[in-house]
GROMACS .gro file of C-alpha atoms in nm:
model
  457
    1UNK     CA    1   3.023   5.111  -5.468
    2UNK     CA    2   2.868   5.356  -5.271
    3UNK     CA    3   2.520   5.257  -5.381
    4UNK     CA    4   2.536   4.919  -5.316
    5UNK     CA    5   2.658   4.953  -4.955
    6UNK     CA    6   2.335   5.212  -4.877
    7UNK     CA    7   2.090   4.930  -5.054
    8UNK     CA    8   2.255   4.651  -4.819
    9UNK     CA    9   2.287   4.869  -4.470
   10UNK     CA   10   1.919   4.940  -4.567
   11UNK     CA   11   1.778   4.620  -4.595
   12UNK     CA   12   1.923   4.592  -4.249
   13UNK     CA   13   1.707   4.495  -3.941
   14UNK     CA   14   1.613   4.864  -3.723
   15UNK     CA   15   1.571   4.622  -3.377
   16UNK     CA   16   1.684   4.272  -3.332
   17UNK     CA   17   1.306   4.149  -3.315
   18UNK     CA   18   1.324   4.200  -3.679
   19UNK     CA   19   1.569   3.955  -3.712
   20UNK     CA   20   1.363   3.633  -3.572
   21UNK     CA   21   1.101   3.519  -3.860
   22UNK     CA   22   0.723   3.542  -3.717
   23UNK     CA   23   0.681   3.179  -3.674
   24UNK     CA   24   0.953   3.158  -3.428
   25UNK     CA   25   0.800   3.497  -3.277
   26UNK     CA   26   0.508   3.292  -3.190
   27UNK     CA   27   0.686   2.962  -3.053
   28UNK     CA   28   0.855   3.243  -2.844
   29UNK     CA   29   0.510   3.373  -2.723
   30UNK     CA   30   0.377   3.042  -2.658
   31UNK     CA   31   0.650   2.936  -2.476
   32UNK     CA   32   0.698   3.263  -2.216
   33UNK     CA   33   0.322   3.227  -2.160
   34UNK     CA   34   0.289   2.853  -2.094
   35UNK     CA   35   0.675   2.960  -1.803
   36UNK     CA   36   0.425   3.251  -1.683
   37UNK     CA   37   0.209   3.048  -1.590
   38UNK     CA   38   0.378   2.774  -1.399
   39UNK     CA   39   0.536   3.032  -1.236
   40UNK     CA   40   0.205   3.202  -1.143
   41UNK     CA   41   0.129   2.815  -1.085
   42UNK     CA   42   0.365   2.717  -0.893
   43UNK     CA   43   0.338   2.986  -0.614
   44UNK     CA   44  -0.035   2.895  -0.563
   45UNK     CA   45   0.091   2.607  -0.475
   46UNK     CA   46   0.395   2.660  -0.317
   47UNK     CA   47   0.135   3.006  -0.126
   48UNK     CA   48  -0.063   2.663   0.009
   49UNK     CA   49   0.086   2.442   0.073
   50UNK     CA   50   0.302   2.731   0.313
   51UNK     CA   51  -0.068   2.789   0.495
   52UNK     CA   52  -0.124   2.489   0.572
   53UNK     CA   53   0.228   2.350   0.660
   54UNK     CA   54   0.304   2.628   0.906
   55UNK     CA   55  -0.010   2.793   1.025
   56UNK     CA   56   0.067   2.688   1.310
   57UNK     CA   57   0.341   2.936   1.298
   58UNK     CA   58   0.060   3.161   1.351
   59UNK     CA   59   0.198   3.264   1.610
   60UNK     CA   60   0.555   3.297   1.698
   61UNK     CA   61   0.584   3.356   2.039
   62UNK     CA   62   0.332   3.100   2.147
   63UNK     CA   63   0.484   2.760   2.347
   64UNK     CA   64   0.264   2.456   2.326
   65UNK     CA   65   0.179   2.248   2.661
   66UNK     CA   66   0.423   1.947   2.594
   67UNK     CA   67   0.155   1.594   2.613
   68UNK     CA   68   0.055   1.481   2.988
   69UNK     CA   69   0.246   1.146   3.034
   70UNK     CA   70   0.045   0.843   2.977
   71UNK     CA   71   0.251   0.592   3.161
   72UNK     CA   72   0.265   0.519   3.492
   73UNK     CA   73   0.563   0.526   3.760
   74UNK     CA   74   0.399   0.320   4.028
   75UNK     CA   75   0.451   0.647   4.316
   76UNK     CA   76   0.661   0.493   4.557
   77UNK     CA   77   0.630   0.177   4.445
   78UNK     CA   78   0.925   0.199   4.140
   79UNK     CA   79   1.304   0.135   4.274
   80UNK     CA   80   1.509   0.204   3.936
   81UNK     CA   81   1.859   0.197   4.141
   82UNK     CA   82   1.856  -0.120   4.331
   83UNK     CA   83   1.912  -0.351   4.081
   84UNK     CA   84   2.179  -0.446   3.787
   85UNK     CA   85   2.069  -0.647   3.452
   86UNK     CA   86   2.301  -0.976   3.337
   87UNK     CA   87   2.288  -1.219   3.118
   88UNK     CA   88   2.425  -1.584   3.133
   89UNK     CA   89   2.658  -1.694   3.013
   90UNK     CA   90   2.524  -2.063   2.781
   91UNK     CA   91   2.510  -1.920   2.434
   92UNK     CA   92   2.597  -1.542   2.226
   93UNK     CA   93   2.863  -1.489   2.482
   94UNK     CA   94   3.039  -1.743   2.512
   95UNK     CA   95   3.345  -1.864   2.227
   96UNK     CA   96   3.060  -2.107   2.107
   97UNK     CA   97   2.793  -1.800   2.020
   98UNK     CA   98   2.782  -1.948   1.637
   99UNK     CA   99   2.666  -2.240   1.711
  100UNK     CA  100   2.294  -2.054   1.838
  101UNK     CA  101   2.102  -1.906   1.629
  102UNK     CA  102   1.947  -1.630   1.660
  103UNK     CA  103   1.641  -1.441   1.534
  104UNK     CA  104   1.729  -1.069   1.382
  105UNK     CA  105   1.474  -0.895   1.632
  106UNK     CA  106   1.647  -1.113   1.908
  107UNK     CA  107   1.968  -1.017   1.803
  108UNK     CA  108   1.837  -0.580   1.859
  109UNK     CA  109   1.671  -0.712   2.152
  110UNK     CA  110   2.021  -0.861   2.304
  111UNK     CA  111   2.211  -0.539   2.186
  112UNK     CA  112   1.970  -0.325   2.356
  113UNK     CA  113   2.048  -0.531   2.632
  114UNK     CA  114   2.444  -0.441   2.695
  115UNK     CA  115   2.478  -0.092   2.586
  116UNK     CA  116   2.235  -0.036   2.855
  117UNK     CA  117   2.411   0.190   3.104
  118UNK     CA  118   2.258  -0.101   3.395
  119UNK     CA  119   2.389  -0.387   3.201
  120UNK     CA  120   2.696  -0.532   3.418
  121UNK     CA  121   2.962  -0.681   3.205
  122UNK     CA  122   3.181  -0.758   3.465
  123UNK     CA  123   2.959  -1.009   3.603
  124UNK     CA  124   3.006  -1.364   3.499
  125UNK     CA  125   2.672  -1.611   3.596
  126UNK     CA  126   2.875  -1.887   3.706
  127UNK     CA  127   3.022  -1.690   3.946
  128UNK     CA  128   2.708  -1.541   4.037
  129UNK     CA  129   2.609  -1.884   4.099
  130UNK     CA  130   2.881  -2.009   4.296
  131UNK     CA  131   2.874  -1.715   4.540
  132UNK     CA  132   2.509  -1.631   4.510
  133UNK     CA  133   2.475  -1.275   4.719
  134UNK     CA  134   2.095  -1.194   4.878
  135UNK     CA  135   2.169  -0.845   4.902
  136UNK     CA  136   2.137  -0.774   4.492
  137UNK     CA  137   1.926  -0.774   4.321
  138UNK     CA  138   1.933  -0.905   3.953
  139UNK     CA  139   1.737  -0.855   3.624
  140UNK     CA  140   1.801  -1.121   3.430
  141UNK     CA  141   1.824  -1.188   3.036
  142UNK     CA  142   1.881  -1.545   2.844
  143UNK     CA  143   2.129  -1.496   2.569
  144UNK     CA  144   1.981  -1.795   2.377
  145UNK     CA  145   1.684  -1.707   2.167
  146UNK     CA  146   1.354  -1.751   2.233
  147UNK     CA  147   1.199  -1.499   2.063
  148UNK     CA  148   1.109  -1.721   1.681
  149UNK     CA  149   0.947  -1.420   1.472
  150UNK     CA  150   1.010  -1.505   1.100
  151UNK     CA  151   0.822  -1.166   1.017
  152UNK     CA  152   1.087  -0.897   1.095
  153UNK     CA  153   1.174  -0.733   0.996
  154UNK     CA  154   1.112  -0.824   0.673
  155UNK     CA  155   0.762  -0.962   0.633
  156UNK     CA  156   0.686  -1.238   0.445
  157UNK     CA  157   1.022  -1.398   0.453
  158UNK     CA  158   1.173  -1.737   0.455
  159UNK     CA  159   1.282  -1.917   0.735
  160UNK     CA  160   1.639  -1.806   0.706
  161UNK     CA  161   1.655  -1.455   0.588
  162UNK     CA  162   1.538  -1.265   0.896
  163UNK     CA  163   1.819  -1.470   1.099
  164UNK     CA  164   2.140  -1.286   1.260
  165UNK     CA  165   2.294  -1.623   1.345
  166UNK     CA  166   2.155  -1.971   1.115
  167UNK     CA  167   2.278  -2.308   1.190
  168UNK     CA  168   2.226  -2.545   0.839
  169UNK     CA  169   1.921  -2.720   0.861
  170UNK     CA  170   1.743  -2.594   1.213
  171UNK     CA  171   1.400  -2.566   1.296
  172UNK     CA  172   1.186  -2.370   1.482
  173UNK     CA  173   1.096  -2.663   1.716
  174UNK     CA  174   1.436  -2.747   1.700
  175UNK     CA  175   1.487  -2.379   1.901
  176UNK     CA  176   1.204  -2.424   2.166
  177UNK     CA  177   1.332  -2.741   2.242
  178UNK     CA  178   1.655  -2.615   2.382
  179UNK     CA  179   1.552  -2.344   2.535
  180UNK     CA  180   1.395  -2.532   2.759
  181UNK     CA  181   1.685  -2.693   2.906
  182UNK     CA  182   1.848  -2.320   2.904
  183UNK     CA  183   1.551  -2.177   3.126
  184UNK     CA  184   1.556  -2.448   3.390
  185UNK     CA  185   1.944  -2.370   3.441
  186UNK     CA  186   1.851  -2.009   3.453
  187UNK     CA  187   1.537  -2.082   3.687
  188UNK     CA  188   1.718  -2.248   3.938
  189UNK     CA  189   2.029  -2.104   3.993
  190UNK     CA  190   2.165  -1.981   4.303
  191UNK     CA  191   2.243  -1.661   4.235
  192UNK     CA  192   1.868  -1.610   4.072
  193UNK     CA  193   1.713  -1.770   4.419
  194UNK     CA  194   1.955  -1.572   4.637
  195UNK     CA  195   1.699  -1.290   4.632
  196UNK     CA  196   1.328  -1.323   4.607
  197UNK     CA  197   1.289  -0.971   4.386
  198UNK     CA  198   1.522  -1.086   4.121
  199UNK     CA  199   1.411  -1.192   3.799
  200UNK     CA  200   1.462  -1.407   3.470
  201UNK     CA  201   1.297  -1.240   3.163
  202UNK     CA  202   1.193  -1.499   2.878
  203UNK     CA  203   1.093  -1.309   2.508
  204UNK     CA  204   0.822  -1.530   2.369
  205UNK     CA  205   0.692  -1.454   2.010
  206UNK     CA  206   0.486  -1.714   1.925
  207UNK     CA  207   0.136  -1.746   1.800
  208UNK     CA  208   0.031  -2.076   1.830
  209UNK     CA  209   0.065  -2.363   2.080
  210UNK     CA  210   0.288  -2.559   1.952
  211UNK     CA  211   0.556  -2.237   1.918
  212UNK     CA  212   0.490  -2.043   2.282
  213UNK     CA  213   0.744  -2.118   2.541
  214UNK     CA  214   0.425  -2.152   2.839
  215UNK     CA  215   0.343  -2.451   2.588
  216UNK     CA  216   0.689  -2.610   2.497
  217UNK     CA  217   0.849  -2.544   2.891
  218UNK     CA  218   0.531  -2.522   3.006
  219UNK     CA  219   0.220  -2.818   3.134
  220UNK     CA  220   0.056  -2.865   2.769
  221UNK     CA  221   0.060  -3.254   2.735
  222UNK     CA  222   0.078  -3.231   2.397
  223UNK     CA  223   0.340  -2.931   2.266
  224UNK     CA  224   0.562  -3.023   2.617
  225UNK     CA  225   0.796  -3.301   2.428
  226UNK     CA  226   1.028  -3.274   2.620
  227UNK     CA  227   0.838  -3.350   2.952
  228UNK     CA  228   0.951  -3.135   3.066
  229UNK     CA  229   0.733  -3.059   3.329
  230UNK     CA  230   0.573  -2.724   3.493
  231UNK     CA  231   0.891  -2.571   3.439
  232UNK     CA  232   0.776  -2.217   3.422
  233UNK     CA  233   0.583  -2.242   3.780
  234UNK     CA  234   0.834  -1.975   3.932
  235UNK     CA  235   0.703  -1.697   4.047
  236UNK     CA  236   1.051  -1.536   4.022
  237UNK     CA  237   1.001  -1.637   3.525
  238UNK     CA  238   0.818  -1.369   3.349
  239UNK     CA  239   0.700  -1.414   3.052
  240UNK     CA  240   0.655  -1.146   2.757
  241UNK     CA  241   0.465  -1.263   2.455
  242UNK     CA  242   0.314  -0.988   2.141
  243UNK     CA  243   0.095  -1.228   2.069
  244UNK     CA  244  -0.084  -1.411   2.379
  245UNK     CA  245  -0.502  -1.398   2.545
  246UNK     CA  246  -0.500  -1.352   2.849
  247UNK     CA  247  -0.688  -1.676   2.951
  248UNK     CA  248  -0.342  -1.908   2.772
  249UNK     CA  249  -0.023  -1.683   3.055
  250UNK     CA  250   0.026  -1.718   3.450
  251UNK     CA  251  -0.048  -1.354   3.648
  252UNK     CA  252   0.325  -1.234   3.612
  253UNK     CA  253   0.297  -1.251   3.260
  254UNK     CA  254   0.298  -0.968   3.047
  255UNK     CA  255   0.232  -0.807   2.670
  256UNK     CA  256   0.516  -0.667   2.416
  257UNK     CA  257   0.422  -0.499   2.114
  258UNK     CA  258   0.463  -0.616   1.816
  259UNK     CA  259   0.790  -0.480   1.629
  260UNK     CA  260   0.702  -0.240   1.380
  261UNK     CA  261   0.753  -0.358   1.001
  262UNK     CA  262   0.662  -0.082   0.826
  263UNK     CA  263   0.664   0.203   1.020
  264UNK     CA  264   0.509   0.570   0.950
  265UNK     CA  265   0.797   0.912   0.992
  266UNK     CA  266   0.609   1.194   1.018
  267UNK     CA  267   0.727   1.531   0.958
  268UNK     CA  268   0.724   1.759   1.309
  269UNK     CA  269   0.433   1.971   1.143
  270UNK     CA  270   0.212   1.663   1.152
  271UNK     CA  271   0.403   1.566   1.557
  272UNK     CA  272   0.295   1.954   1.561
  273UNK     CA  273  -0.103   1.869   1.464
  274UNK     CA  274  -0.135   1.608   1.738
  275UNK     CA  275   0.013   1.840   2.024
  276UNK     CA  276  -0.226   2.101   1.878
  277UNK     CA  277  -0.496   1.870   1.809
  278UNK     CA  278  -0.576   1.910   1.476
  279UNK     CA  279  -0.715   1.640   1.395
  280UNK     CA  280  -0.979   1.747   1.129
  281UNK     CA  281  -0.666   1.769   0.873
  282UNK     CA  282  -0.666   1.412   0.858
  283UNK     CA  283  -0.948   1.271   0.630
  284UNK     CA  284  -0.999   0.929   0.686
  285UNK     CA  285  -1.209   0.847   0.963
  286UNK     CA  286  -1.088   0.523   1.028
  287UNK     CA  287  -0.924   0.325   0.733
  288UNK     CA  288  -0.775  -0.026   0.716
  289UNK     CA  289  -0.566  -0.187   0.339
  290UNK     CA  290  -0.443  -0.547   0.413
  291UNK     CA  291  -0.457  -0.918   0.338
  292UNK     CA  292  -0.821  -1.079   0.322
  293UNK     CA  293  -0.899  -1.397   0.543
  294UNK     CA  294  -0.959  -1.442   0.933
  295UNK     CA  295  -1.317  -1.269   0.907
  296UNK     CA  296  -1.086  -0.953   0.732
  297UNK     CA  297  -1.347  -0.893   0.467
  298UNK     CA  298  -1.626  -0.769   0.612
  299UNK     CA  299  -1.462  -0.496   0.706
  300UNK     CA  300  -1.533  -0.357   0.373
  301UNK     CA  301  -1.820  -0.365   0.456
  302UNK     CA  302  -1.771   0.006   0.681
  303UNK     CA  303  -1.631   0.130   0.322
  304UNK     CA  304  -1.877   0.461   0.267
  305UNK     CA  305  -1.648   0.532  -0.029
  306UNK     CA  306  -1.587   0.884   0.254
  307UNK     CA  307  -1.464   0.826   0.566
  308UNK     CA  308  -1.421   0.543   0.601
  309UNK     CA  309  -1.112   0.397   0.379
  310UNK     CA  310  -1.078  -0.015   0.379
  311UNK     CA  311  -0.921  -0.198   0.103
  312UNK     CA  312  -0.883  -0.582   0.147
  313UNK     CA  313  -0.598  -0.783  -0.114
  314UNK     CA  314  -0.573  -1.011  -0.220
  315UNK     CA  315  -0.282  -1.315  -0.075
  316UNK     CA  316  -0.101  -1.322  -0.407
  317UNK     CA  317  -0.053  -0.950  -0.435
  318UNK     CA  318   0.040  -0.906  -0.028
  319UNK     CA  319   0.265  -1.105   0.005
  320UNK     CA  320   0.456  -0.985  -0.312
  321UNK     CA  321   0.388  -0.615  -0.247
  322UNK     CA  322   0.766  -0.444  -0.237
  323UNK     CA  323   0.814  -0.087  -0.038
  324UNK     CA  324   0.458   0.140  -0.030
  325UNK     CA  325   0.303   0.043  -0.370
  326UNK     CA  326  -0.070   0.006  -0.233
  327UNK     CA  327   0.002   0.419  -0.032
  328UNK     CA  328   0.007   0.251   0.352
  329UNK     CA  329   0.192   0.510   0.456
  330UNK     CA  330   0.022   0.839   0.310
  331UNK     CA  331  -0.334   0.671   0.421
  332UNK     CA  332  -0.235   0.549   0.700
  333UNK     CA  333  -0.074   0.930   0.839
  334UNK     CA  334  -0.441   1.067   0.726
  335UNK     CA  335  -0.588   0.828   0.931
  336UNK     CA  336  -0.822   0.915   1.293
  337UNK     CA  337  -0.857   0.532   1.398
  338UNK     CA  338  -0.747   0.198   1.203
  339UNK     CA  339  -0.763  -0.162   1.220
  340UNK     CA  340  -0.563  -0.394   1.403
  341UNK     CA  341  -0.747  -0.698   1.335
  342UNK     CA  342  -0.596  -1.042   1.416
  343UNK     CA  343  -0.510  -1.266   1.109
  344UNK     CA  344  -0.343  -1.574   1.232
  345UNK     CA  345  -0.223  -1.464   1.443
  346UNK     CA  346  -0.348  -1.348   1.754
  347UNK     CA  347  -0.145  -0.953   1.760
  348UNK     CA  348  -0.134  -0.773   1.437
  349UNK     CA  349   0.162  -0.578   1.344
  350UNK     CA  350  -0.016  -0.309   1.241
  351UNK     CA  351  -0.111  -0.229   1.607
  352UNK     CA  352   0.245  -0.084   1.655
  353UNK     CA  353   0.299   0.028   1.328
  354UNK     CA  354   0.032   0.343   1.324
  355UNK     CA  355   0.147   0.437   1.663
  356UNK     CA  356   0.464   0.511   1.472
  357UNK     CA  357   0.164   0.762   1.232
  358UNK     CA  358   0.004   0.877   1.564
  359UNK     CA  359  -0.343   0.725   1.453
  360UNK     CA  360  -0.529   0.476   1.731
  361UNK     CA  361  -0.536   0.119   1.720
  362UNK     CA  362  -0.874   0.030   1.652
  363UNK     CA  363  -0.869  -0.351   1.781
  364UNK     CA  364  -0.983  -0.636   1.687
  365UNK     CA  365  -0.908  -0.944   1.857
  366UNK     CA  366  -1.096  -1.082   2.193
  367UNK     CA  367  -0.884  -1.126   2.493
  368UNK     CA  368  -0.602  -0.996   2.353
  369UNK     CA  369  -0.284  -0.913   2.679
  370UNK     CA  370  -0.115  -0.545   2.531
  371UNK     CA  371   0.171  -0.468   2.590
  372UNK     CA  372   0.313  -0.423   2.975
  373UNK     CA  373   0.058  -0.549   3.114
  374UNK     CA  374  -0.031  -0.824   3.304
  375UNK     CA  375  -0.436  -1.014   3.342
  376UNK     CA  376  -0.397  -0.932   3.717
  377UNK     CA  377  -0.237  -0.577   3.675
  378UNK     CA  378  -0.379  -0.427   3.326
  379UNK     CA  379  -0.256  -0.056   3.399
  380UNK     CA  380   0.046  -0.068   3.634
  381UNK     CA  381   0.194   0.058   3.275
  382UNK     CA  382  -0.081   0.239   3.112
  383UNK     CA  383  -0.427   0.247   3.115
  384UNK     CA  384  -0.509   0.095   2.793
  385UNK     CA  385  -0.830   0.238   2.714
  386UNK     CA  386  -0.685   0.587   2.718
  387UNK     CA  387  -0.444   0.488   2.380
  388UNK     CA  388  -0.674   0.216   2.200
  389UNK     CA  389  -0.975   0.097   2.107
  390UNK     CA  390  -1.058  -0.228   2.160
  391UNK     CA  391  -1.391  -0.428   2.032
  392UNK     CA  392  -1.489  -0.738   2.059
  393UNK     CA  393  -1.474  -0.958   1.673
  394UNK     CA  394  -1.806  -1.038   1.656
  395UNK     CA  395  -1.906  -0.610   1.747
  396UNK     CA  396  -1.722  -0.593   1.353
  397UNK     CA  397  -1.990  -0.412   1.224
  398UNK     CA  398  -2.052  -0.170   1.527
  399UNK     CA  399  -1.700   0.022   1.469
  400UNK     CA  400  -1.879   0.338   1.283
  401UNK     CA  401  -2.058   0.383   1.577
  402UNK     CA  402  -1.832   0.306   1.812
  403UNK     CA  403  -1.624   0.608   1.731
  404UNK     CA  404  -1.821   0.903   1.611
  405UNK     CA  405  -1.922   0.843   1.978
  406UNK     CA  406  -1.597   0.922   2.104
  407UNK     CA  407  -1.575   1.334   2.154
  408UNK     CA  408  -1.283   1.498   1.973
  409UNK     CA  409  -1.087   1.643   2.242
  410UNK     CA  410  -1.102   1.182   2.378
  411UNK     CA  411  -0.967   1.143   2.001
  412UNK     CA  412  -0.705   1.420   2.119
  413UNK     CA  413  -0.595   1.298   2.443
  414UNK     CA  414  -0.621   0.916   2.244
  415UNK     CA  415  -0.370   1.059   1.947
  416UNK     CA  416  -0.092   1.148   2.216
  417UNK     CA  417  -0.093   0.875   2.403
  418UNK     CA  418  -0.051   0.669   2.142
  419UNK     CA  419   0.231   0.910   1.970
  420UNK     CA  420   0.368   0.898   2.330
  421UNK     CA  421   0.331   0.433   2.290
  422UNK     CA  422   0.509   0.546   2.028
  423UNK     CA  423   0.829   0.751   2.121
  424UNK     CA  424   0.877   0.564   2.398
  425UNK     CA  425   0.806   0.183   2.388
  426UNK     CA  426   0.742   0.098   2.059
  427UNK     CA  427   0.998   0.165   1.793
  428UNK     CA  428   1.256   0.020   1.911
  429UNK     CA  429   1.421  -0.291   2.077
  430UNK     CA  430   1.526  -0.004   2.349
  431UNK     CA  431   1.151   0.084   2.407
  432UNK     CA  432   1.087  -0.289   2.467
  433UNK     CA  433   1.362  -0.270   2.741
  434UNK     CA  434   1.278   0.019   2.865
  435UNK     CA  435   0.890  -0.126   2.921
  436UNK     CA  436   0.995  -0.513   3.011
  437UNK     CA  437   1.214  -0.297   3.316
  438UNK     CA  438   0.933  -0.046   3.389
  439UNK     CA  439   0.775  -0.320   3.502
  440UNK     CA  440   0.944  -0.505   3.693
  441UNK     CA  441   1.073  -0.229   3.879
  442UNK     CA  442   0.699  -0.088   3.982
  443UNK     CA  443   0.593  -0.427   4.116
  444UNK     CA  444   0.439  -0.347   4.416
  445UNK     CA  445   0.573  -0.679   4.572
  446UNK     CA  446   0.951  -0.568   4.563
  447UNK     CA  447   0.866  -0.216   4.832
  448UNK     CA  448   0.696  -0.495   5.070
  449UNK     CA  449   0.992  -0.698   5.059
  450UNK     CA  450   1.226  -0.432   5.131
  451UNK     CA  451   1.057  -0.286   5.408
  452UNK     CA  452   1.025  -0.651   5.518
  453UNK     CA  453   1.444  -0.737   5.532
  454UNK     CA  454   1.407  -0.349   5.736
  455UNK     CA  455   1.235  -0.437   6.005
  456UNK     CA  456   1.425  -0.744   6.033
  457UNK     CA  457   1.811  -0.584   6.039
   0.00000   0.00000   0.00000
């Protein structure tokens, strides 16, 4: 037995390594080597990312100066405290609100009005009309829809898909035709007329003569189906539109930024690069991705295979695209300038979308009225030449020459202006309201009227 036990004991492996077959050892060795290579590679990638993203903290004690304010407040003619916001009581503020259709963009804007600190929820439009008060300066908004936008928040959707309140069988024209009656009621109300500095503000999201308030409720004999005459010949009525041509609007009307359908969320370090003028971190000088047609196809001639990127998509793939299948956001956040060409409308949703990425818009839309500007007062809120590039449509092929002539320091300021506009005005309907109120309250005429009243009293 002892000899047998000794033989068995002599066959025991001298170490754990001997328990593993040689072929198995070779397999494990490959696994270990692969794992080691992966760890080293991962560390290298992580180090590269940290170098690129957190190089901004090279000097932890440094304080970055905030970008300058690009938005004028029109010194000495701004009156932010002597007014109140009120709404009419024709539709959404009544018990019959469900009988008045509402687009989702209008819902967002109306909610912004109701939540504004200057909104007076106790004010009754009927009572204000019965007992007008000349000492009250009002900024009035309709509680019925005049903003017919079919592509927000879902681009290319059916008419009813972008509605918050749907009236079965109702069409675009029905909504606008009905709005003319409500506009006349509000414009002729003693509540508005009591103070010449009060304003009635209307949203107009139409893009063709048959869908614009100025035509449907104005003097265009073809579109004016209700026979309203010159209903909008009233300087107390302001139309804010994001699809208007300068020559088609009145001197008191202003532009609006189109709502962003596909916005880009910048990371903190990307915002820092804009603040500190590190534009060299963006690969593309200029880019465009979008549907062809409307002379946009000529943009493809600008593509140089390097720092100018242009991708024209056919209509089928464009309309059927979901999510970010064309890497739209990534291209945008890596572009210094990007095209905002007109389409079937004069405006482009890209105009606002690219600002969310701190990208500078290059606008190809002759005579388009920019946001918060009027034909006779284009720079009251913002000098748009500091925030965007406007190129006549027939000069599209000169884009590269125009952009290359812009110095780096000017490009930096334009990027900062673009992102600042997005943060202040373009990112929400609260921003729309902020811009509208700033425009109304900075009207130089208000100061003249106030001084005249002071002299009389």
